[in-house]
XYZ file of C-alpha atoms in Angstrom:
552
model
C -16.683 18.893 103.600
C -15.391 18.379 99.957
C -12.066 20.015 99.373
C -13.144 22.701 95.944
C -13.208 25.988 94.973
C -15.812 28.007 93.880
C -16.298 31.034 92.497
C -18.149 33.707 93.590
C -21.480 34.086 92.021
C -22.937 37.782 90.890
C -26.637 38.523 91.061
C -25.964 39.463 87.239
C -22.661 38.777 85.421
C -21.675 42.361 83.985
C -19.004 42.141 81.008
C -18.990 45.661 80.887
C -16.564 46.021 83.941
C -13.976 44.403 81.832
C -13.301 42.964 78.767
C -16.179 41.076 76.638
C -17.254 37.730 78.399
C -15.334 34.788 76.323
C -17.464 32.632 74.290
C -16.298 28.703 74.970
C -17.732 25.949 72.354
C -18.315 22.224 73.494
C -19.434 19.328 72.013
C -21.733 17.068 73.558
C -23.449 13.578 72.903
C -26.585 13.459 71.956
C -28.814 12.740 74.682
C -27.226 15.322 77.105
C -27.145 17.623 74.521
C -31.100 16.899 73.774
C -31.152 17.409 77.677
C -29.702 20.907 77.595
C -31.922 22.377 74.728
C -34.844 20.709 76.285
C -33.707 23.358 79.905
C -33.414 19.798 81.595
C -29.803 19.675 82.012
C -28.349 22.652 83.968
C -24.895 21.739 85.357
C -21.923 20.297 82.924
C -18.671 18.486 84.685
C -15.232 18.193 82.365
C -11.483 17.823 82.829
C -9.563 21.162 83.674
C -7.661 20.544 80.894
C -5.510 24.056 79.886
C -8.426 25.149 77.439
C -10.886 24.671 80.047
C -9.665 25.862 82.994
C -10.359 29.789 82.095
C -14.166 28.738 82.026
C -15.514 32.104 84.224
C -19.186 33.291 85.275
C -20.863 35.392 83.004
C -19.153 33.500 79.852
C -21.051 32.105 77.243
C -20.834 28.451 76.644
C -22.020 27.059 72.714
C -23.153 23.379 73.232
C -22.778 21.439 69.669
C -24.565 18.184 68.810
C -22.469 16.537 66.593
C -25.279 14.184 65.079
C -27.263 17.257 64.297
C -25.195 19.990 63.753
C -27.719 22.080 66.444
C -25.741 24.569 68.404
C -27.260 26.333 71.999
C -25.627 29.197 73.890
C -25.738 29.384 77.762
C -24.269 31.433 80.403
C -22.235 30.189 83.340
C -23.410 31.099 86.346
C -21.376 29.311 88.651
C -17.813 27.493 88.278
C -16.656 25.011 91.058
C -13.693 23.343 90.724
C -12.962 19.523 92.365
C -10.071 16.992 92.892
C -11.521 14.281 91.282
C -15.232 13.230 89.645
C -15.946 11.036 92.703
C -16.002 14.474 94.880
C -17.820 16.404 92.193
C -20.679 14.050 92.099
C -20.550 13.738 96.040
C -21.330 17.576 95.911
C -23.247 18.709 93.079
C -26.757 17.564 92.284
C -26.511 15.081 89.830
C -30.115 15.346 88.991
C -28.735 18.366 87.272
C -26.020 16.846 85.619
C -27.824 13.560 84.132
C -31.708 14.173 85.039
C -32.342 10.596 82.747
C -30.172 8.533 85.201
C -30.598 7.278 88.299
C -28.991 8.907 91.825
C -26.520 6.531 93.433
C -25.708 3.588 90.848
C -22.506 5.063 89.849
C -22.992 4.944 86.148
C -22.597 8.605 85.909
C -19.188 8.333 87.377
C -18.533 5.285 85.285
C -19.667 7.123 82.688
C -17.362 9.937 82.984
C -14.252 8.088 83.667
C -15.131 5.934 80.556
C -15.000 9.403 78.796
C -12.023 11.119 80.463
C -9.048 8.684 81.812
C -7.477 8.697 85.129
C -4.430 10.501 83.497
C -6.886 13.621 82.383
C -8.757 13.528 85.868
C -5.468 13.964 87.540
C -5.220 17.641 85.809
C -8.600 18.100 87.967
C -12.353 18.732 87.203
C -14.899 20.942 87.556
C -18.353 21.922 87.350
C -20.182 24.547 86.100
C -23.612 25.606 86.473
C -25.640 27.763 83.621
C -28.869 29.037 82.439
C -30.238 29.548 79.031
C -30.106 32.799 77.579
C -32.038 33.904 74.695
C -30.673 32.713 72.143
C -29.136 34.534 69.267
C -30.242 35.463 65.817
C -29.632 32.323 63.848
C -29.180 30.275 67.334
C -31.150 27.289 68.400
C -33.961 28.178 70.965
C -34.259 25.838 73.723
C -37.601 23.320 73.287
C -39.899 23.397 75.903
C -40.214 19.941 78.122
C -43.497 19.097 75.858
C -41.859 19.845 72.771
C -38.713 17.747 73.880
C -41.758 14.621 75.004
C -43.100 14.926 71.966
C -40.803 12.941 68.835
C -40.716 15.481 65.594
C -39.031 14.819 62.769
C -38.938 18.284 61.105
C -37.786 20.121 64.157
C -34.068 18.865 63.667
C -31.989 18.055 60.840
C -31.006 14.849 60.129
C -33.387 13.409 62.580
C -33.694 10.188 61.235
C -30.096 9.420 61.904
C -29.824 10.639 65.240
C -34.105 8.427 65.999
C -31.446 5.171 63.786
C -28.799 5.691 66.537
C -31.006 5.901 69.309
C -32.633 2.917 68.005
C -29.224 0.959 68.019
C -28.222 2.379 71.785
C -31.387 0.932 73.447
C -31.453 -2.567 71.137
C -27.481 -3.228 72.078
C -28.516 -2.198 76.161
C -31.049 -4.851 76.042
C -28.912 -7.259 74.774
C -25.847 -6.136 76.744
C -28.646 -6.876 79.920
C -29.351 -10.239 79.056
C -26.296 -11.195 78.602
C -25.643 -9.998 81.920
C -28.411 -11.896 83.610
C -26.693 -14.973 81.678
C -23.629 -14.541 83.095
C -22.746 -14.973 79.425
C -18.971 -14.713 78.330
C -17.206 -15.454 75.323
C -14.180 -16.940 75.126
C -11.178 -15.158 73.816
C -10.274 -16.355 70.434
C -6.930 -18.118 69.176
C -7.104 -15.847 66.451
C -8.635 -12.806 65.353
C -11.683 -13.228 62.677
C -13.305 -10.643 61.282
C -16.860 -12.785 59.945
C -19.062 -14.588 62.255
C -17.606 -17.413 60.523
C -14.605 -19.915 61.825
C -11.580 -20.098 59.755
C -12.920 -17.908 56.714
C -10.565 -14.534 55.645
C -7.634 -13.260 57.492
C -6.070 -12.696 60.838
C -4.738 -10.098 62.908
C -1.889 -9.541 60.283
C -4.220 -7.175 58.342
C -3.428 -4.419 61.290
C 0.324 -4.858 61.104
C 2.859 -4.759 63.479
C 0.669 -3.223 66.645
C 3.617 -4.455 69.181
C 3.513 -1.762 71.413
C 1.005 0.486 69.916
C -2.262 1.342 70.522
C -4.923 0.634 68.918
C -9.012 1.308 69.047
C -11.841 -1.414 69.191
C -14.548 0.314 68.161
C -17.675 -1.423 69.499
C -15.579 -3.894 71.501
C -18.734 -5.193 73.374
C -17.743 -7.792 75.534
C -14.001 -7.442 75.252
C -13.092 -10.486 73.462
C -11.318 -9.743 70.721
C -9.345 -6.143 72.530
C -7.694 -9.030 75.025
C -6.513 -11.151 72.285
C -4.919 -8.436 70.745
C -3.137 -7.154 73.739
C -2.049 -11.086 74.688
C -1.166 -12.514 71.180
C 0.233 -9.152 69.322
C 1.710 -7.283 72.187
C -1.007 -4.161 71.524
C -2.384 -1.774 73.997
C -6.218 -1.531 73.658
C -8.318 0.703 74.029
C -12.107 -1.093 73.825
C -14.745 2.033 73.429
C -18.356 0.755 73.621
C -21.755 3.396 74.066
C -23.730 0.939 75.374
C -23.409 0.755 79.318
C -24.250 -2.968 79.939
C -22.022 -3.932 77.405
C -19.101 -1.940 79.301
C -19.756 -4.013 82.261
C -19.434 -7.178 80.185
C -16.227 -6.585 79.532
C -15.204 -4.693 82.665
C -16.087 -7.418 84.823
C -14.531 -10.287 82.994
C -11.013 -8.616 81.479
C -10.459 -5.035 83.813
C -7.173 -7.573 85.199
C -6.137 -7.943 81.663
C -2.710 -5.797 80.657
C -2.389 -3.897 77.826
C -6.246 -3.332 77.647
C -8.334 -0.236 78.533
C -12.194 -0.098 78.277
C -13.864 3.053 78.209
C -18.117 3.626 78.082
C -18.381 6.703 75.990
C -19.571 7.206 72.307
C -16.560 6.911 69.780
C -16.775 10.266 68.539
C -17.205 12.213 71.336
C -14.676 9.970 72.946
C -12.291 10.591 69.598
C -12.563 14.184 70.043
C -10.646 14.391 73.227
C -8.137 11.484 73.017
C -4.593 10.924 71.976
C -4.632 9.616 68.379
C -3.956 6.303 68.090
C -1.759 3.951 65.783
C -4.658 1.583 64.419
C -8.544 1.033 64.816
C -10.778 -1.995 63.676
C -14.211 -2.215 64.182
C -15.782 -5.878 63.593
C -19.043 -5.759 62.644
C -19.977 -2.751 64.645
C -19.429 0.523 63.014
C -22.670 0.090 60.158
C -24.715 1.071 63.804
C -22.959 4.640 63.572
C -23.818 7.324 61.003
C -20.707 7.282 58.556
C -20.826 10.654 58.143
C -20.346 11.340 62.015
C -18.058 8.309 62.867
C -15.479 8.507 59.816
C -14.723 12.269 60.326
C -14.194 11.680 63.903
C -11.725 8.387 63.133
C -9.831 10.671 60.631
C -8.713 13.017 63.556
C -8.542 10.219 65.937
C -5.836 8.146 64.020
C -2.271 9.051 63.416
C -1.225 9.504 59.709
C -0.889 6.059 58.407
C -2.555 4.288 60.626
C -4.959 1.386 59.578
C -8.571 1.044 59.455
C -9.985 -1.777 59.564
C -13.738 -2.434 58.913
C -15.621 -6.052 58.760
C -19.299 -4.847 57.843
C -22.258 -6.499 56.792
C -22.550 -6.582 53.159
C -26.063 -9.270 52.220
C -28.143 -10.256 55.010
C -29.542 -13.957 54.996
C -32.598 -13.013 53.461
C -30.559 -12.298 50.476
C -31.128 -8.252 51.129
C -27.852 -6.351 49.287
C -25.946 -3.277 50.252
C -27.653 0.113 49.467
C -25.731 2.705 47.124
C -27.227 5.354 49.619
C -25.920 6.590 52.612
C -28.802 5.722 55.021
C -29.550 3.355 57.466
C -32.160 0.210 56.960
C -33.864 -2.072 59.690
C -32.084 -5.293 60.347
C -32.711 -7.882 63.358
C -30.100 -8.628 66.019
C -30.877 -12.815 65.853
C -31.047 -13.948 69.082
C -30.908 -17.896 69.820
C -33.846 -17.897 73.461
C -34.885 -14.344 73.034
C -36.952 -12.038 70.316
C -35.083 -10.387 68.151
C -34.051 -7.076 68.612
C -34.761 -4.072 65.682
C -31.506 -1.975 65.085
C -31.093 0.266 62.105
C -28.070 -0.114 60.189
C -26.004 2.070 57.390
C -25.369 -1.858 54.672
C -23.841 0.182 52.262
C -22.329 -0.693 48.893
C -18.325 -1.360 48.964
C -17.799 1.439 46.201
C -19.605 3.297 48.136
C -17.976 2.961 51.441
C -14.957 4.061 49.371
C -15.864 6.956 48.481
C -17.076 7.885 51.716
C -13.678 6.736 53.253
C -12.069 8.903 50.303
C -14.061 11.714 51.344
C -13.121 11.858 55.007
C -9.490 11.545 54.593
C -8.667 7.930 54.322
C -6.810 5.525 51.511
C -8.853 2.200 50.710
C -6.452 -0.479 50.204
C -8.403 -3.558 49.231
C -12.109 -4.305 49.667
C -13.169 -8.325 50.305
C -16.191 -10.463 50.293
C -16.328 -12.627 52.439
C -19.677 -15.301 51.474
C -21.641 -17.357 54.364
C -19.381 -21.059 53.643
C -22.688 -22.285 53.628
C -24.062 -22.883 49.888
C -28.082 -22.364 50.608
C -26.576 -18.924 52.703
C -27.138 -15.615 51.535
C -25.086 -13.938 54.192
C -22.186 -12.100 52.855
C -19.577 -9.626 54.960
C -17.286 -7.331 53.454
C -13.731 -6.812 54.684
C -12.429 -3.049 54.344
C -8.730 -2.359 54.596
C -7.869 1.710 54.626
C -5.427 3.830 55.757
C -5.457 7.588 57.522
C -3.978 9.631 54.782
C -1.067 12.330 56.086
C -1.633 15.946 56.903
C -1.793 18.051 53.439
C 1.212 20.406 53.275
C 0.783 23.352 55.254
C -1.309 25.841 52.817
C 0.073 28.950 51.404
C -0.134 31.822 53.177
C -1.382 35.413 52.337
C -1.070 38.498 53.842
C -2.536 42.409 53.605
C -0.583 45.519 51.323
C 0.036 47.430 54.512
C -1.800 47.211 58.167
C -4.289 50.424 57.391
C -7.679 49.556 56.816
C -8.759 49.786 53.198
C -10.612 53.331 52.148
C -14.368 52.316 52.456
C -16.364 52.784 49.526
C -18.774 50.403 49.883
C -22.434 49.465 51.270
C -23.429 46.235 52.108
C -26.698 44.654 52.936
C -29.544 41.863 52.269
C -32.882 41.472 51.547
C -35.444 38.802 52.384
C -38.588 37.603 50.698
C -40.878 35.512 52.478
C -43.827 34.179 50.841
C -46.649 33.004 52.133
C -50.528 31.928 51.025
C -51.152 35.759 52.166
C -48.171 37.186 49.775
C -45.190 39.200 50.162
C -44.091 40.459 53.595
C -43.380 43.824 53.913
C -42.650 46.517 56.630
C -43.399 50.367 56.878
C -40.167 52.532 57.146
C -40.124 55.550 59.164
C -39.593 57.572 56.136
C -42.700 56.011 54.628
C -41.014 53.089 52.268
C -42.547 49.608 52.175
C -39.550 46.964 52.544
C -38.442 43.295 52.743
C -36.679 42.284 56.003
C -33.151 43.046 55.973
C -30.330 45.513 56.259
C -26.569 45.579 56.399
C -23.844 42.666 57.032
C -22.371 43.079 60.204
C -18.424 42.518 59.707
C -16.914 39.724 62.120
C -17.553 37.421 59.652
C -21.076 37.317 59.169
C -22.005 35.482 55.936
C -25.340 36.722 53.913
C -27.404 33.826 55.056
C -26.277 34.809 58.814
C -27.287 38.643 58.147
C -30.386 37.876 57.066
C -31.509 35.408 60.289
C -30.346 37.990 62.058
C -31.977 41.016 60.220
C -35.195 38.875 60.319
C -35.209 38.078 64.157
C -34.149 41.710 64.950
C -36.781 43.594 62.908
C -39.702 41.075 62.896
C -39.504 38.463 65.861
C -39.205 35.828 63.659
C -36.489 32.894 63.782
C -35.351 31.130 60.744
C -32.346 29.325 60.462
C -29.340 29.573 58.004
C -30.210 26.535 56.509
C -33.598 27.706 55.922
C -32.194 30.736 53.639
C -31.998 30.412 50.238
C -29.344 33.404 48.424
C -30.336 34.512 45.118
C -27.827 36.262 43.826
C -26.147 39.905 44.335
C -27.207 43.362 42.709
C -24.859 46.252 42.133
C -25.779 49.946 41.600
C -24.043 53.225 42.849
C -26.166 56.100 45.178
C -24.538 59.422 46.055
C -21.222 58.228 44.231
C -21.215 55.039 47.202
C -21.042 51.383 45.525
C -24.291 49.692 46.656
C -23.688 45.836 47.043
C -27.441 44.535 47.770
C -27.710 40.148 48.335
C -31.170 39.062 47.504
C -32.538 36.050 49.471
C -35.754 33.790 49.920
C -36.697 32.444 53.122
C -38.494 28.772 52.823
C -39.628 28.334 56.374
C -39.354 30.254 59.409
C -41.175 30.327 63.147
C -44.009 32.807 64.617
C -45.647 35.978 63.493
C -43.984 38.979 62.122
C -44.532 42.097 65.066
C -42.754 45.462 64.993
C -40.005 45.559 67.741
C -39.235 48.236 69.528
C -35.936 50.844 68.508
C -36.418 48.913 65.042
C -36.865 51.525 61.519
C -39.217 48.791 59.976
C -42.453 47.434 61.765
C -46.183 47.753 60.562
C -45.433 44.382 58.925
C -48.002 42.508 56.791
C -48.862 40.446 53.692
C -48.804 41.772 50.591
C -50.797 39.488 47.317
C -48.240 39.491 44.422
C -50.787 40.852 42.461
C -52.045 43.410 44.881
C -48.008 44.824 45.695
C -48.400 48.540 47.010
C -46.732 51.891 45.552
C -43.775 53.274 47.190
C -41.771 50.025 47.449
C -37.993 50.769 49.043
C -35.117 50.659 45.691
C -33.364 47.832 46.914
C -36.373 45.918 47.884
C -38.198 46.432 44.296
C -35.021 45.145 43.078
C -35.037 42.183 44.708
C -38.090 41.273 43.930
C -37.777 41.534 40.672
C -34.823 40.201 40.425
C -37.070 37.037 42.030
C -39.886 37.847 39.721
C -38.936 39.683 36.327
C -42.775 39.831 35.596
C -43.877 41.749 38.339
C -44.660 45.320 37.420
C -42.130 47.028 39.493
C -40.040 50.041 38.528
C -36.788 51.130 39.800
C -33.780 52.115 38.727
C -31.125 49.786 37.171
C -28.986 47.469 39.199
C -26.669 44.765 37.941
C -27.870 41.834 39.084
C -25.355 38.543 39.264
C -27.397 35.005 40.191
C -25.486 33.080 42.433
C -25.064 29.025 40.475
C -27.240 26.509 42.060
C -26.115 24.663 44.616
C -23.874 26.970 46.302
């Protein structure tokens, strides 16, 4: 019997016996997190590390997707806790855990050891089971299996970069596999290059003095050029490398080798819970990652300092140049007995990769083209040398007058127009006024855009999400001697059918032709829309409205 704890489970968890159930927020890569929202995935193993370990039934748990920004809330319904990963797997259902791998070939455990080191799994792990629950105003809702089958590019935000990395994980499995069945290892270099091309542009100087320091290969593949580092320069490296068959390249042929560690996991998820390091390099890899995803997560994964350094394709040998936007383009890994294999990589422009460097926190140093030595070449690579800028200064601080609450005199609220071929919805008060969707901000930090998902899902059903709400600006008028602070907003696209919900003020809800709006429209609402609208014929009293500047 496996040595572990467990907890005991409740037929339903009840935070009312105690204090609110804790809310817990983890990020996950994309394809388990994919697995989750699609109600696939159902049981989550991690480290006990100190901020995990008061993980308890009946908490909620907020999965993130980094590439997407998606969020999903769950509740635990079981915690079990295990010596090692080894027993957890031996215990749990793994189908559960990973339901796209397959039982019993250990890359699961590979997987997680890649992601959490011997030194974290000696804290302990654990396991905890959950179920969806409906998701929050504003929240994602979990896909059904169908919807998760079936590829849509509107349904998630930056789609196309997550379809451009998902593209790049199978191509560099395939070719991770063949070399494999080739028994194909390169040699480890004299010295370290960082074009495909013998001799041209500098060394391993570029990185400093990494004598006893450790330092990141990002996309280190078959583990070539992480050894040489460790044997010529005295470095400890770490080799980090998504795609599973390329792990075992370099597992098999260097896991002897001291001074280097290679772990399977993707960089920034693996970034997010590692020790910062004193340098990273990445040669010719990190164009297959979204910049926008990888450089953040590089920023907090290097100490201040430390150097970054970036060999990236710059013209492709049919003479194709860099873009000067930040997305990716199809280009061919070239391979010498087998087809070539489509990838989709961010060839961006060297000013360009500056500023995006600039933007996440880093110095550029010096940016170098490197040509194909070849005259009838096209093939250019560029050479990027930056630098983790330090911490800012701690910020100034602020404080309250006194610790009592200031004297409310104030009313809050929003209002939402949604338009549609049918017109204008609007909903029947109790007291007989026609209205938009809305009502007041909640405090806890709720920001107008999440009010008004909120006020939308709670008194019409429908789901929208922040992103989808466009503020127009705020009007200001006084009622009963009470300051009246109403935020006008439009609604571009939103899911299902407006129904009245029950315990709800508002319901009766229909369409309404701008040119067919009814009498008795509610004040804030009629100033709203015209506010929206100045034309329509709409009296109310005065507000002061204030247009919020484009863009914000």
């Amino acid at each position: 019997m496996p040595h572990h704890t467990q907890q005991a489970v409740p037929a339903v968890p009840s935070p009312s016996a105690g204090d609110p159930p804790a809310e817990h927020h983890l990020h996950l890569v994309r394809r388990y997190y994919r697995q989750v929202e699609a109600g696939r995935k159902t049981i989550e193993a991690r480290v006990a590390m100190p901020n995990r370990r008061d993980i308890s039934i009946g908490d909620t748990v907020v999965f993130h997707d980094r590439n997407s920004g998606r969020e999903i809330d769950v509740i635990v319904q079981r915690v079990t806790s295990y010596r090692s990963f080894e027993e957890l797997l031996r215990s749990e259902d793994t189908a559960r855990i990973d339901p796209d791998g397959q039982p019993g070939d250990g890359e699961l455990l590979a997987s997680l050891r890649g992601i959490h080191p011997p030194a974290k799994e000696a804290m302990g792990v654990f396991a905890f089971a959950f179920d969806h629950r409906p998701a929050r105003p504003g929240r994602s809702m979990p896909m059904t299996a169908e919807a998760y089958a079936t590829p849509d590019t509107q349904r998630i935000p930056q789609e196309e970069t997550v379809l451009a990395e998902d593209t790049n994980t199978r191509a560099w499995q395939i070719y991770g596999q063949r070399q494999l069945d080739r028994a194909a290892s390169p040699p480890i270099p004299d010295r370290l290059g960082w074009t495909p091309w013998d001799g041209i542009g500098p060394g391993a100087e570029v990185l400093g003095d990494v004598t006893g320091r450790r330092v990141l290969d990002i996309g280190s593949g078959a583990g070539h050029h992480a050894v040489h580092l460790a044997r010529a320069r005295g470095a400890r490296v770490t080799g980090i490398e998504l795609s599973p068959t390329q792990h075992e390249r370099a597992v098999s042929a260097h896991s002897d080798v001291d001074g280097v560690e290679f772990a399977q996991a993707d960089v920034a998820e693996y970034l997010a819970e590692a020790e910062p390091f004193d340098a990273a390099y990445a040669i010719g890899t990190l164009a297959f990652v979204d910049p926008h995803r990888s450089l953040p997560a590089l920023r907090d994964g290097l100490r201040p300092g430390a150097p970054l350094i970036l060999s990236l394709l710059h013209t492709d040998l049919h003479g194709l140049g860099p873009s000067t936007e930040v997305a990716p383009r199809e280009q061919m890994i070239l391979l010498r007995d087998d087809p070539p294999l489509p990838t989709q990589m961010w060839v961006l422009a060297p000013q360009l990769w500056e500023d995006l460097l600039t933007e996440y926190g880093f110095r550029v140093d010096a940016i170098d083209l490197f040509p194909h030595p070849a005259e009838d070449a096209s093939v250019v690579q560029q050479l990027i040398r930056a630098r983790r800028l330090p911490d800012r200064p701690a910020r100034v601080s602020s404080r309250p007058r006194s610790t009592r609450a200031p004297a409310a005199h104030a009313a809050v609220g929003v209002g939402a127009i949604l338009l549609s071929e049918q017109g204008i919805l609007l909903g029947r008060h109790q007291r007989g006024t026609l209205e938009l969707p809305g009502g007041s901000v909640e405090g806890y930090g709720e920001s107008f855009e999440d009010a008004v998902v909120r006020e939308l899902a709670e008194e019409t059903g429908l789901v929208a999400r922040t992103s989808d709400v466009e503020l127009l600006g705020t009007l200001v008028d006084h009622v009963g001697g009470v300051l009246r602070v109403t935020v006008g907003a439009r609604v571009r696209t939103w899911q299902g059918q407006p129904l009245t919900q029950p315990d709800e003020s508002v319901g009766e809800w229909a369409w309404y032709p701008l040119d067919q709006l009814p009498d008795g429209l509610f004040v804030c609402s009629a100033q709203i829309l015209t506010a929206w609208r100045p034309d329509l014929p709409i009296d109310h009293p005065p507000a002061h409205f204030t247009a919020f500047a484009p863009g914000r």
